[in-house]
Short mmCIF file of C-alpha atoms in Angstrom, two decimals:
data_model
loop_
_atom_site.label_atom_id
_atom_site.label_comp_id
_atom_site.label_asym_id
_atom_site.label_seq_id
_atom_site.Cartn_x
_atom_site.Cartn_y
_atom_site.Cartn_z
CA MET I 1 -5.65 -35.86 -86.02
CA ALA I 2 -8.67 -36.87 -85.84
CA VAL I 3 -8.15 -38.87 -82.62
CA ALA I 4 -6.19 -35.43 -80.65
CA CYS I 5 -9.64 -33.75 -81.99
CA LEU I 6 -11.58 -36.10 -80.02
CA PHE I 7 -9.53 -36.11 -76.91
CA GLY I 8 -8.95 -32.40 -76.27
CA ALA I 9 -12.76 -32.49 -77.19
CA ALA I 10 -13.41 -34.46 -74.86
CA VAL I 11 -11.26 -32.80 -71.86
CA ALA I 12 -12.71 -29.17 -73.20
CA ALA I 13 -16.01 -30.91 -72.40
CA HIS I 14 -15.54 -31.91 -68.90
CA ALA I 15 -14.05 -28.74 -67.47
CA ALA I 16 -16.00 -26.63 -68.74
CA MET I 17 -19.31 -29.55 -67.14
CA GLN I 18 -17.06 -28.95 -63.56
CA ALA I 19 -16.26 -25.53 -64.00
CA GLY I 20 -20.51 -24.62 -64.32
CA GLN I 21 -21.46 -27.01 -61.07
CA ARG I 22 -17.83 -24.87 -59.43
CA ASP I 23 -19.72 -21.43 -60.85
CA ASP I 24 -23.10 -21.88 -60.55
CA GLY I 25 -23.96 -24.95 -58.50
CA PRO I 26 -25.41 -24.43 -55.06
CA VAL I 27 -22.66 -24.44 -52.89
CA ALA I 28 -21.37 -21.04 -55.35
CA ASP I 29 -24.80 -19.84 -54.23
CA VAL I 30 -24.76 -20.21 -50.65
CA ALA I 31 -20.72 -19.27 -50.75
CA ALA I 32 -22.37 -15.83 -53.02
CA ALA I 33 -24.60 -15.22 -49.67
CA ARG I 34 -21.66 -15.52 -47.52
CA ASP I 35 -23.09 -16.96 -45.23
CA SER I 36 -22.07 -19.32 -41.74
CA VAL I 37 -22.44 -22.81 -42.42
CA VAL I 38 -21.96 -26.60 -41.14
CA ILE I 39 -19.57 -27.87 -43.17
CA HIS I 40 -18.92 -32.28 -43.71
CA VAL I 41 -16.09 -32.39 -46.24
CA LEU I 42 -13.11 -34.94 -47.43
CA ILE I 43 -10.08 -34.00 -47.04
CA VAL I 44 -8.22 -34.26 -50.97
CA GLY I 45 -4.72 -32.26 -50.27
CA ASP I 46 -2.35 -31.28 -47.77
CA PRO I 47 -2.55 -29.04 -45.93
CA ARG I 48 0.12 -25.87 -47.13
CA GLU I 49 1.30 -23.39 -44.32
CA LEU I 50 0.03 -19.60 -44.70
CA GLY I 51 1.60 -18.02 -41.73
CA THR I 52 1.10 -17.18 -37.77
CA ASP I 53 -1.97 -15.38 -36.92
CA SER I 54 -1.60 -12.21 -34.11
CA ARG I 55 -1.54 -14.85 -31.21
CA GLY I 56 0.99 -16.33 -32.36
CA SER I 57 -0.76 -19.66 -33.70
CA GLY I 58 -0.09 -21.10 -36.95
CA ARG I 59 -2.50 -20.64 -39.98
CA TRP I 60 -3.56 -23.57 -42.38
CA ALA I 61 -4.95 -24.07 -46.06
CA VAL I 62 -6.41 -27.43 -46.65
CA PRO I 63 -8.22 -28.41 -49.87
CA ALA I 64 -11.45 -30.83 -49.76
CA GLU I 65 -14.60 -31.72 -51.18
CA VAL I 66 -17.66 -30.96 -50.00
CA ILE I 67 -19.94 -33.78 -48.67
CA ASP I 68 -23.27 -31.48 -47.38
CA ILE I 69 -23.55 -28.31 -45.99
CA ALA I 70 -26.24 -27.26 -43.75
CA ALA I 71 -27.00 -23.26 -43.92
CA ASP I 72 -29.57 -21.52 -43.15
CA GLY I 73 -32.15 -24.15 -43.09
CA MET I 74 -31.28 -26.32 -45.91
CA LEU I 75 -29.31 -29.08 -46.45
CA ILE I 76 -27.32 -28.90 -49.44
CA ARG I 77 -24.91 -32.12 -51.13
CA SER I 78 -22.58 -31.66 -54.02
CA ARG I 79 -19.24 -32.81 -54.53
CA THR I 80 -17.35 -29.81 -55.40
CA ARG I 81 -13.85 -28.44 -54.19
CA ILE I 82 -13.27 -25.94 -51.49
CA LEU I 83 -10.56 -24.25 -49.51
CA LEU I 84 -10.51 -24.33 -46.08
CA THR I 85 -8.39 -22.00 -43.54
CA GLY I 86 -8.00 -22.77 -40.24
CA GLY I 87 -6.07 -22.46 -37.29
CA GLU I 88 -5.56 -25.37 -34.40
CA GLY I 89 -5.63 -28.84 -35.83
CA TRP I 90 -6.04 -28.16 -39.41
CA GLY I 91 -1.86 -28.74 -39.95
CA GLN I 92 -2.70 -32.52 -39.02
CA VAL I 93 -5.28 -33.35 -41.45
CA VAL I 94 -4.64 -35.76 -43.66
CA THR I 95 -6.06 -37.13 -46.95
CA GLY I 96 -8.50 -39.10 -46.86
CA GLN I 97 -9.98 -37.91 -43.69
CA GLU I 98 -13.24 -37.06 -43.59
CA VAL I 99 -14.09 -33.86 -40.67
CA ARG I 100 -17.17 -31.48 -39.73
CA THR I 101 -16.70 -28.12 -38.24
CA ALA I 102 -18.61 -24.44 -38.53
CA GLY I 103 -17.38 -21.11 -40.23
CA LYS I 104 -18.21 -18.49 -42.63
CA LEU I 105 -18.04 -19.09 -46.97
CA LYS I 106 -17.14 -16.95 -49.26
CA PRO I 107 -16.67 -17.11 -52.82
CA ALA I 108 -13.13 -17.72 -54.16
CA LYS I 109 -10.85 -15.54 -56.07
CA PRO I 110 -10.63 -15.82 -60.17
CA GLY I 111 -8.69 -18.40 -61.14
CA GLN I 112 -9.05 -20.72 -58.41
CA VAL I 113 -10.39 -24.23 -59.24
CA GLU I 114 -12.90 -24.37 -55.53
CA ALA I 115 -16.48 -23.21 -55.54
CA GLY I 116 -15.55 -21.47 -51.75
CA VAL I 117 -13.35 -20.70 -49.49
CA LEU I 118 -13.98 -21.85 -46.11
CA ALA I 119 -12.47 -19.20 -42.70
CA ALA I 120 -12.64 -22.26 -40.35
CA ALA I 121 -14.01 -21.30 -36.67
CA THR I 122 -13.60 -24.73 -35.23
CA PRO I 123 -10.73 -27.42 -35.25
CA PRO I 124 -11.82 -29.85 -38.00
CA MET I 125 -14.47 -33.03 -36.02
CA ARG I 126 -15.42 -36.29 -36.27
CA PRO I 127 -18.78 -36.57 -38.53
CA ASP I 128 -21.88 -36.94 -36.52
CA SER I 129 -22.01 -40.71 -36.46
CA GLN I 130 -26.02 -39.95 -35.93
CA ARG I 131 -26.59 -38.50 -39.39
CA LYS I 132 -26.31 -41.73 -40.91
CA PRO I 133 -29.20 -43.66 -41.57
CA ASP I 134 -31.53 -40.38 -42.22
CA THR I 135 -29.35 -39.83 -45.09
CA GLN I 136 -28.52 -42.57 -47.29
CA ASN I 137 -31.82 -42.39 -49.70
CA LYS I 138 -31.71 -38.61 -50.25
CA PRO I 139 -30.52 -37.16 -53.62
CA ASP I 140 -27.01 -35.85 -54.14
CA THR I 141 -28.31 -32.37 -54.26
CA GLN I 142 -31.11 -30.36 -52.60
CA ASN I 143 -32.25 -27.07 -51.67
CA LYS I 144 -35.54 -28.02 -49.60
CA PRO I 145 -35.64 -27.11 -45.99
CA ASP I 146 -34.75 -30.21 -43.62
CA THR I 147 -36.10 -29.29 -40.08
CA GLN I 148 -34.39 -32.69 -38.49
CA ASN I 149 -31.32 -31.23 -39.96
CA LYS I 150 -30.54 -28.02 -39.03
CA PRO I 151 -27.25 -26.20 -38.36
CA GLU I 152 -27.42 -25.50 -34.21
CA ALA I 153 -28.90 -29.36 -34.10
CA ARG I 154 -25.60 -30.82 -36.56
CA HIS I 155 -22.81 -28.73 -35.16
CA PRO I 156 -19.62 -30.74 -34.68
CA THR I 157 -19.57 -31.64 -30.75
CA GLN I 158 -18.50 -34.94 -30.70
CA GLY I 159 -14.44 -34.03 -30.67
CA PRO I 160 -11.71 -33.68 -32.98
CA ALA I 161 -11.35 -35.87 -35.67
CA ASP I 162 -9.92 -39.13 -35.55
CA ILE I 163 -6.64 -39.38 -38.23
CA PRO I 164 -7.70 -42.20 -39.51
CA HIS I 165 -4.31 -44.75 -40.47
CA GLY I 166 -2.71 -45.99 -43.34
CA PRO I 167 -0.31 -43.19 -45.78
CA ALA I 168 -0.74 -40.74 -43.02
CA GLN I 169 0.62 -43.28 -39.74
CA LEU I 170 3.05 -44.53 -42.17
CA LYS I 171 4.99 -41.47 -42.48
CA ARG I 172 4.56 -39.87 -39.54
CA GLN I 173 5.85 -43.06 -38.46
CA PHE I 174 9.12 -43.41 -40.79
CA SER I 175 9.59 -39.31 -39.96
CA SER I 176 9.74 -40.36 -35.94
CA ALA I 177 12.24 -42.99 -36.87
CA ALA I 178 14.51 -41.59 -38.57
CA GLU I 179 14.70 -38.56 -35.53
CA TRP I 180 18.32 -40.55 -34.73
CA LEU I 181 19.76 -39.59 -37.80
CA GLN I 182 22.22 -36.19 -37.31
CA GLY I 183 22.16 -33.02 -39.10
CA ASP I 184 19.70 -33.11 -42.53
CA ALA I 185 19.63 -35.99 -42.97
CA ALA I 186 16.43 -36.69 -40.28
CA GLY I 187 14.64 -33.38 -42.20
CA LEU I 188 15.55 -34.54 -45.61
CA LEU I 189 14.85 -38.47 -46.33
CA PRO I 190 11.41 -38.14 -45.18
CA GLY I 191 10.37 -35.75 -47.73
CA MET I 192 12.84 -37.41 -50.53
CA VAL I 193 11.65 -40.81 -49.68
CA THR I 194 7.59 -39.94 -48.41
CA GLY I 195 7.10 -35.95 -49.82
CA ASP I 196 6.98 -35.33 -46.03
CA THR I 197 9.15 -31.85 -45.35
CA THR I 198 7.61 -30.46 -42.07
CA GLY I 199 11.09 -31.55 -40.44
CA LEU I 200 13.30 -29.99 -43.57
CA ASP I 201 15.22 -26.79 -42.11
CA GLU I 202 15.04 -23.76 -43.72
CA SER I 203 18.23 -22.77 -44.58
CA LEU I 204 18.91 -26.46 -46.35
CA GLU I 205 15.42 -25.64 -48.34
CA THR I 206 16.73 -22.15 -49.36
CA ALA I 207 20.20 -23.97 -50.15
CA MET I 208 18.17 -26.69 -52.48
CA LYS I 209 15.59 -24.15 -54.24
CA THR I 210 18.58 -21.83 -55.36
CA THR I 211 20.70 -25.50 -56.76
CA GLY I 212 17.63 -26.09 -58.55
CA THR I 213 16.79 -29.95 -56.15
CA THR I 214 13.56 -28.94 -54.58
CA HIS I 215 11.85 -31.88 -57.01
CA LEU I 216 13.73 -34.20 -54.95
CA THR I 217 11.62 -33.13 -51.84
CA ALA I 218 8.46 -34.50 -53.23
CA VAL I 219 7.39 -37.60 -54.50
CA SER I 220 8.23 -37.13 -58.29
CA GLY I 221 8.46 -38.79 -61.03
CA ALA I 222 12.49 -39.39 -60.59
CA ASN I 223 11.05 -41.55 -57.76
CA CYS I 224 8.96 -43.89 -59.42
CA SER I 225 11.15 -44.29 -62.24
CA LEU I 226 13.99 -45.67 -59.90
CA ILE I 227 11.00 -47.68 -57.76
CA LEU I 228 10.01 -48.50 -61.58
CA GLY I 229 13.15 -49.74 -62.37
CA GLY I 230 14.28 -51.30 -59.92
CA LEU I 231 11.50 -53.92 -59.48
CA VAL I 232 11.99 -54.18 -63.14
CA LEU I 233 15.95 -55.16 -63.08
CA LEU I 234 14.59 -57.75 -59.75
CA ALA I 235 12.02 -59.02 -61.46
CA ARG I 236 14.71 -59.93 -64.89
CA SER I 237 17.09 -61.57 -62.38
CA PHE I 238 14.41 -64.01 -61.65
CA ARG I 239 14.26 -65.00 -65.36
CA LEU I 240 10.93 -63.81 -65.56
CA ALA I 241 9.32 -62.77 -68.94
CA ARG I 242 9.54 -58.87 -70.26
CA GLY I 243 5.40 -58.96 -69.66
CA VAL I 244 5.70 -59.92 -66.96
CA ALA I 245 8.02 -58.26 -65.06
CA ALA I 246 6.50 -54.90 -66.14
CA ILE I 247 2.92 -57.01 -64.59
CA VAL I 248 5.99 -57.42 -61.19
CA ALA I 249 6.64 -53.75 -61.51
CA LEU I 250 3.58 -52.13 -62.12
CA GLY I 251 2.10 -54.06 -59.38
CA GLY I 252 5.10 -52.49 -57.00
CA LEU I 253 4.64 -49.05 -58.43
CA ALA I 254 0.99 -49.10 -57.22
CA ALA I 255 2.02 -50.47 -53.78
CA PHE I 256 4.33 -47.94 -53.51
CA VAL I 257 1.70 -44.58 -54.63
CA MET I 258 -0.51 -46.18 -52.15
CA MET I 259 1.82 -46.25 -49.47
CA VAL I 260 2.48 -42.96 -49.37
CA GLY I 261 -0.94 -41.42 -50.26
CA PRO I 262 -2.69 -41.54 -53.97
CA ASP I 263 -3.42 -37.96 -54.05
CA ALA I 264 -2.89 -35.87 -57.46
CA SER I 265 0.34 -35.82 -57.62
CA VAL I 266 1.70 -39.17 -56.69
CA LEU I 267 -0.45 -40.23 -59.27
CA ARG I 268 0.56 -37.92 -61.73
CA ALA I 269 4.20 -38.45 -60.99
CA ALA I 270 3.89 -42.36 -60.77
CA VAL I 271 2.24 -41.61 -64.62
CA MET I 272 5.23 -39.38 -65.49
CA GLY I 273 7.77 -41.44 -63.76
CA ALA I 274 6.44 -44.72 -66.10
CA ILE I 275 6.20 -43.18 -68.94
CA GLY I 276 10.04 -41.54 -68.87
CA LEU I 277 11.40 -45.04 -67.84
CA THR I 278 9.58 -46.47 -70.83
CA ALA I 279 11.71 -43.45 -73.02
CA LEU I 280 14.80 -44.67 -72.24
CA SER I 281 15.02 -47.86 -71.80
CA SER I 282 12.76 -48.61 -74.81
CA GLY I 283 14.80 -46.11 -77.30
CA ARG I 284 11.36 -45.88 -79.49
CA GLN I 285 10.76 -42.22 -79.31
CA GLY I 286 7.02 -42.20 -81.26
CA ARG I 287 5.74 -45.05 -78.57
CA SER I 288 6.84 -42.78 -75.41
CA LEU I 289 5.79 -39.85 -77.20
CA GLY I 290 2.56 -41.66 -77.75
CA PHE I 291 2.03 -43.01 -74.33
CA LEU I 292 2.66 -39.16 -72.67
CA CYS I 293 -0.24 -37.31 -75.00
CA LEU I 294 -3.06 -40.55 -74.02
CA ALA I 295 -1.17 -40.30 -69.92
CA VAL I 296 -1.79 -35.81 -70.23
CA THR I 297 -5.39 -36.37 -72.06
CA GLY I 298 -6.47 -39.12 -69.17
CA LEU I 299 -5.34 -36.63 -66.06
CA LEU I 300 -6.54 -34.21 -67.91
CA THR I 301 -9.72 -35.71 -67.84
CA LEU I 302 -9.97 -37.12 -64.76
CA ASP I 303 -9.59 -34.19 -63.39
CA PRO I 304 -9.10 -31.34 -65.67
CA SER I 305 -7.48 -28.83 -62.37
CA LEU I 306 -4.43 -29.68 -63.44
CA GLY I 307 -4.37 -27.47 -66.07
CA THR I 308 -3.96 -25.02 -64.09
CA SER I 309 -1.41 -26.76 -62.23
CA VAL I 310 2.15 -25.06 -62.17
CA GLY I 311 3.87 -28.50 -61.31
CA PHE I 312 1.89 -30.81 -63.53
CA LEU I 313 3.17 -28.19 -66.18
CA LEU I 314 6.81 -28.54 -65.05
CA SER I 315 6.21 -32.68 -64.73
CA VAL I 316 4.72 -33.09 -68.25
CA LEU I 317 7.81 -30.69 -69.70
CA ALA I 318 10.28 -32.78 -67.94
CA THR I 319 8.88 -35.81 -69.20
CA LEU I 320 8.96 -34.33 -72.63
CA GLY I 321 12.75 -33.36 -72.80
CA ILE I 322 13.30 -36.51 -71.53
CA VAL I 323 11.31 -38.90 -74.39
CA LEU I 324 12.60 -35.75 -76.98
CA LEU I 325 16.10 -35.09 -76.07
CA ALA I 326 17.85 -37.28 -73.39
CA ARG I 327 18.63 -40.09 -75.82
CA PRO I 328 19.56 -38.35 -78.71
CA ILE I 329 22.16 -35.86 -76.31
CA ALA I 330 23.36 -38.98 -74.70
CA SER I 331 24.12 -40.28 -77.94
CA TRP I 332 25.88 -37.22 -78.92
CA ALA I 333 28.72 -38.47 -76.49
CA PRO I 334 32.19 -40.30 -77.40
CA SER I 335 32.53 -43.47 -77.73
CA TRP I 336 34.93 -43.85 -74.69
CA VAL I 337 32.39 -41.90 -72.44
CA PRO I 338 30.34 -44.60 -70.35
CA SER I 339 26.93 -44.79 -71.03
CA TRP I 340 25.34 -44.73 -67.38
CA LEU I 341 28.01 -41.72 -66.94
CA ALA I 342 26.18 -40.05 -70.49
CA SER I 343 22.72 -40.49 -69.52
CA ALA I 344 23.14 -39.17 -66.26
CA VAL I 345 23.84 -35.88 -67.37
CA ALA I 346 21.47 -35.97 -71.27
CA VAL I 347 18.15 -36.96 -68.16
CA PRO I 348 18.63 -33.59 -65.77
CA LEU I 349 19.77 -31.44 -68.91
CA ALA I 350 17.09 -32.51 -71.18
CA ALA I 351 14.17 -31.94 -68.98
CA GLN I 352 16.26 -28.88 -67.32
CA LEU I 353 16.00 -27.38 -70.88
CA LEU I 354 12.32 -27.68 -71.53
CA CYS I 355 11.18 -26.21 -67.46
CA SER I 356 13.15 -23.27 -67.36
CA PRO I 357 11.03 -21.10 -69.16
CA VAL I 358 8.56 -21.61 -66.42
CA ILE I 359 10.98 -22.34 -63.67
CA VAL I 360 11.64 -18.48 -64.51
CA ALA I 361 8.47 -16.89 -65.12
CA LEU I 362 7.52 -18.02 -61.10
CA GLN I 363 10.80 -17.20 -59.89
CA PRO I 364 13.07 -14.67 -62.45
CA GLN I 365 16.24 -16.15 -61.18
CA PHE I 366 19.23 -18.10 -62.91
CA SER I 367 19.92 -21.20 -60.92
CA SER I 368 23.39 -21.33 -62.28
CA TYR I 369 24.75 -24.56 -61.16
CA SER I 370 21.33 -26.34 -60.56
CA LEU I 371 22.77 -28.84 -63.84
CA LEU I 372 26.01 -29.59 -62.00
CA THR I 373 24.16 -30.50 -58.50
CA ASN I 374 21.50 -32.76 -60.20
CA ILE I 375 24.56 -34.54 -61.71
CA ALA I 376 26.41 -34.05 -58.73
CA VAL I 377 23.31 -36.05 -56.13
CA ALA I 378 21.99 -38.87 -58.98
CA PRO I 379 24.06 -40.84 -57.18
CA PHE I 380 23.06 -40.72 -53.73
CA VAL I 381 19.07 -40.10 -54.96
CA ALA I 382 19.45 -43.97 -56.31
CA PRO I 383 19.86 -45.44 -52.18
CA VAL I 384 17.60 -42.72 -50.54
CA THR I 385 14.83 -43.61 -52.84
CA ILE I 386 14.71 -47.59 -52.83
CA LEU I 387 15.81 -48.04 -49.40
CA GLY I 388 13.73 -45.18 -47.80
CA THR I 389 10.69 -47.37 -49.37
CA ILE I 390 12.02 -50.77 -48.48
CA ALA I 391 12.10 -49.01 -44.79
CA VAL I 392 8.88 -47.24 -44.62
CA PRO I 393 7.01 -50.52 -44.31
CA LEU I 394 9.52 -52.29 -41.82
CA VAL I 395 9.16 -49.68 -39.33
CA PRO I 396 5.68 -50.58 -38.22
CA LEU I 397 6.28 -54.19 -38.95
CA LEU I 398 10.34 -54.76 -37.82
CA PRO I 399 11.24 -51.98 -36.20
CA TRP I 400 14.48 -52.96 -35.87
CA LEU I 401 15.39 -54.09 -39.24
CA ALA I 402 14.52 -50.80 -40.67
CA ILE I 403 17.46 -48.97 -38.71
CA VAL I 404 20.03 -50.76 -41.42
CA PRO I 405 18.27 -48.95 -44.61
CA ILE I 406 17.64 -45.64 -42.49
CA ALA I 407 20.99 -45.94 -41.60
CA VAL I 408 22.27 -46.34 -45.62
CA ALA I 409 19.47 -43.98 -46.83
CA GLY I 410 20.06 -41.35 -44.28
CA ALA I 411 23.80 -41.11 -44.93
CA SER I 412 22.69 -40.66 -48.95
CA ALA I 413 20.21 -37.87 -48.10
CA GLY I 414 22.77 -36.38 -46.18
CA MET I 415 25.16 -36.43 -48.85
CA VAL I 416 22.21 -34.92 -51.04
CA ALA I 417 22.04 -32.04 -48.39
CA ALA I 418 25.81 -31.32 -48.32
CA ILE I 419 25.89 -30.93 -52.21
CA ALA I 420 23.04 -28.66 -52.24
CA ARG I 421 24.52 -26.54 -49.42
CA PHE I 422 28.03 -26.49 -51.20
CA PHE I 423 26.91 -25.30 -54.51
CA ALA I 424 23.92 -22.99 -53.39
CA GLY I 425 27.22 -21.48 -51.40
CA LEU I 426 29.17 -21.12 -54.89
CA PRO I 427 29.74 -17.16 -56.37
CA GLY I 428 26.92 -16.09 -58.77
CA ALA I 429 24.73 -19.61 -57.40
CA SER I 430 21.70 -17.47 -58.24
CA LEU I 431 21.71 -14.21 -60.70
CA PRO I 432 18.57 -12.44 -61.68
CA TRP I 433 16.70 -13.02 -64.69
CA PRO I 434 14.45 -10.75 -67.14
CA GLU I 435 10.96 -11.15 -65.60
CA GLY I 436 7.63 -11.70 -67.64
CA PRO I 437 7.81 -12.83 -71.18
CA ALA I 438 10.62 -11.20 -71.85
CA GLY I 439 12.44 -13.38 -69.35
CA ILE I 440 10.55 -17.11 -70.32
CA ALA I 441 11.87 -15.89 -74.24
CA THR I 442 15.31 -15.12 -73.83
CA MET I 443 15.38 -18.34 -71.20
CA SER I 444 13.83 -19.89 -74.47
CA LEU I 445 16.55 -19.38 -76.79
CA TRP I 446 19.41 -19.94 -73.91
CA SER I 447 17.73 -23.60 -73.93
CA VAL I 448 18.09 -23.61 -77.80
CA GLY I 449 21.28 -22.05 -77.37
CA THR I 450 22.75 -24.92 -74.93
CA VAL I 451 21.63 -27.34 -77.34
CA LEU I 452 23.41 -26.10 -80.24
CA LEU I 453 26.39 -25.63 -77.88
CA VAL I 454 26.31 -29.36 -76.63
CA TRP I 455 26.59 -30.36 -80.06
CA LEU I 456 29.28 -28.57 -81.12
CA VAL I 457 31.20 -29.29 -78.48
CA LEU I 458 30.34 -33.01 -78.21
CA HIS I 459 31.78 -33.25 -82.56
CA PRO I 460 34.62 -30.97 -82.97
CA THR I 461 35.54 -33.44 -85.99
CA ARG I 462 32.55 -32.33 -87.69
CA VAL I 463 32.64 -28.87 -86.17
CA VAL I 464 36.36 -28.69 -87.92
CA SER I 465 35.51 -29.50 -91.00
CA ALA I 466 32.32 -27.71 -91.56
CA VAL I 467 33.84 -24.30 -90.67
CA LEU I 468 37.28 -25.52 -93.61
CA TRP I 469 34.03 -26.11 -95.55
CA LEU I 470 33.29 -22.82 -95.45
CA HIS I 471 36.27 -21.25 -94.94
CA GLY I 472 37.07 -22.57 -98.68
CA ARG I 473 33.40 -21.52 -99.91
CA LEU I 474 34.64 -17.63 -98.61
CA VAL I 475 37.65 -17.70 -100.17
CA LEU I 476 37.00 -19.21 -103.66
CA LEU I 477 33.56 -16.26 -103.07
CA ILE I 478 36.18 -13.45 -102.52
CA ALA I 479 38.31 -14.52 -105.39
CA ALA I 480 35.23 -14.52 -107.99
CA GLY I 481 34.46 -11.33 -106.68
CA GLU I 482 38.56 -10.09 -107.23
CA SER I 483 37.84 -11.32 -110.83
CA SER I 484 35.07 -9.67 -111.51
CA LEU I 485 36.03 -6.07 -110.01
CA ARG I 486 39.52 -6.45 -112.24
CA ARG I 487 38.01 -7.06 -115.69
CA ARG I 488 35.55 -3.88 -115.06
#
């Protein structure tokens, strides 16, 4: 308890420090003045489409971290998060890219983790290379006038920003290599392997939302668990010691994270996937729960803004469900049921039971066939993840060799899409659910009732014995009551 309180205090202190920097720092002061600025930022997340403007051009929101701001004759440096919104060129920026742009900086809305929102008036531009020599020895944050770095002199005129090589380039090459696939597979395969959903068909995306399988179109804990489990089995097949196999598997998982892009969501998925696999393979619930608590504490210490992320909450709840409920539910299955089949049902059921109250709070509807869909697509998820991951580095190195894994992974992705469309088209696939606290409470009760119902169905002998025992006690109670009434 003392250690838990200490960790909680550390996370709270770090969150308070970041909140103070966001609300009272120099970037917040510039945003409050609503000045036009020239800004140099580091892209820290993928662009999110906002829609189209009056001219029909796409609008994008891009999370970024400030490197420096030129405003009102001053140069300000502060590692603070902001949100960029813009049109032309902003849909192509990638995580890890440094860009420069100009626009008006405004305060963020209450509840946002960013210190401000910049409406970019220009496309993303390359940073000014002439700036670096005279700024290396300056402090991190300064509000003194800078006559040599006025906004006019620092306007980004060097041309569009270069897209760096690395994860973004691999994603684009893999998406291009999968274009020859037919139907839904061409758009779904890149999403399931690298998280690139730009080619995903809107009707298929709707079907996956209806059936509760949208987590498959992003790099999630399930992907990381499959990669980690496959590497462990491969290492053990070479008769490596358990510790060596674990090190090899973790190294491979780290390589996978770097390949798809080490942003916050991928790192979170890797941590949660490793914990979930540990819980299923070790059978030690207490140790897995301790690992989960340490992982959540570490992630929140590194990035307190995860505390406001719904994706982080769902990831933690899904992992918690697997740690606490998956093995007990699987153990309830009769002896004639194969263990792999029991686990295939128990894992998605355990994750869904804990995530459902949060999901209905976001979207007040009940996905009737979510569990059945996740069970049905499970055999095809592993080939997509493992073979697709193998194909990603082969595309730029040996494109002719990547055709085979892409074909097999694409066929499996096509089956996932077909199953999602089938269950989404069934009657009652999406049922209305109460909104707000009432919806959360009723879904929580539904989850508890589901666990009890599963136990009752899988333990018929105990249920019959309990019913007969209660019947016998009730008969004795009634007989005793009749006897006492006759005596009177």
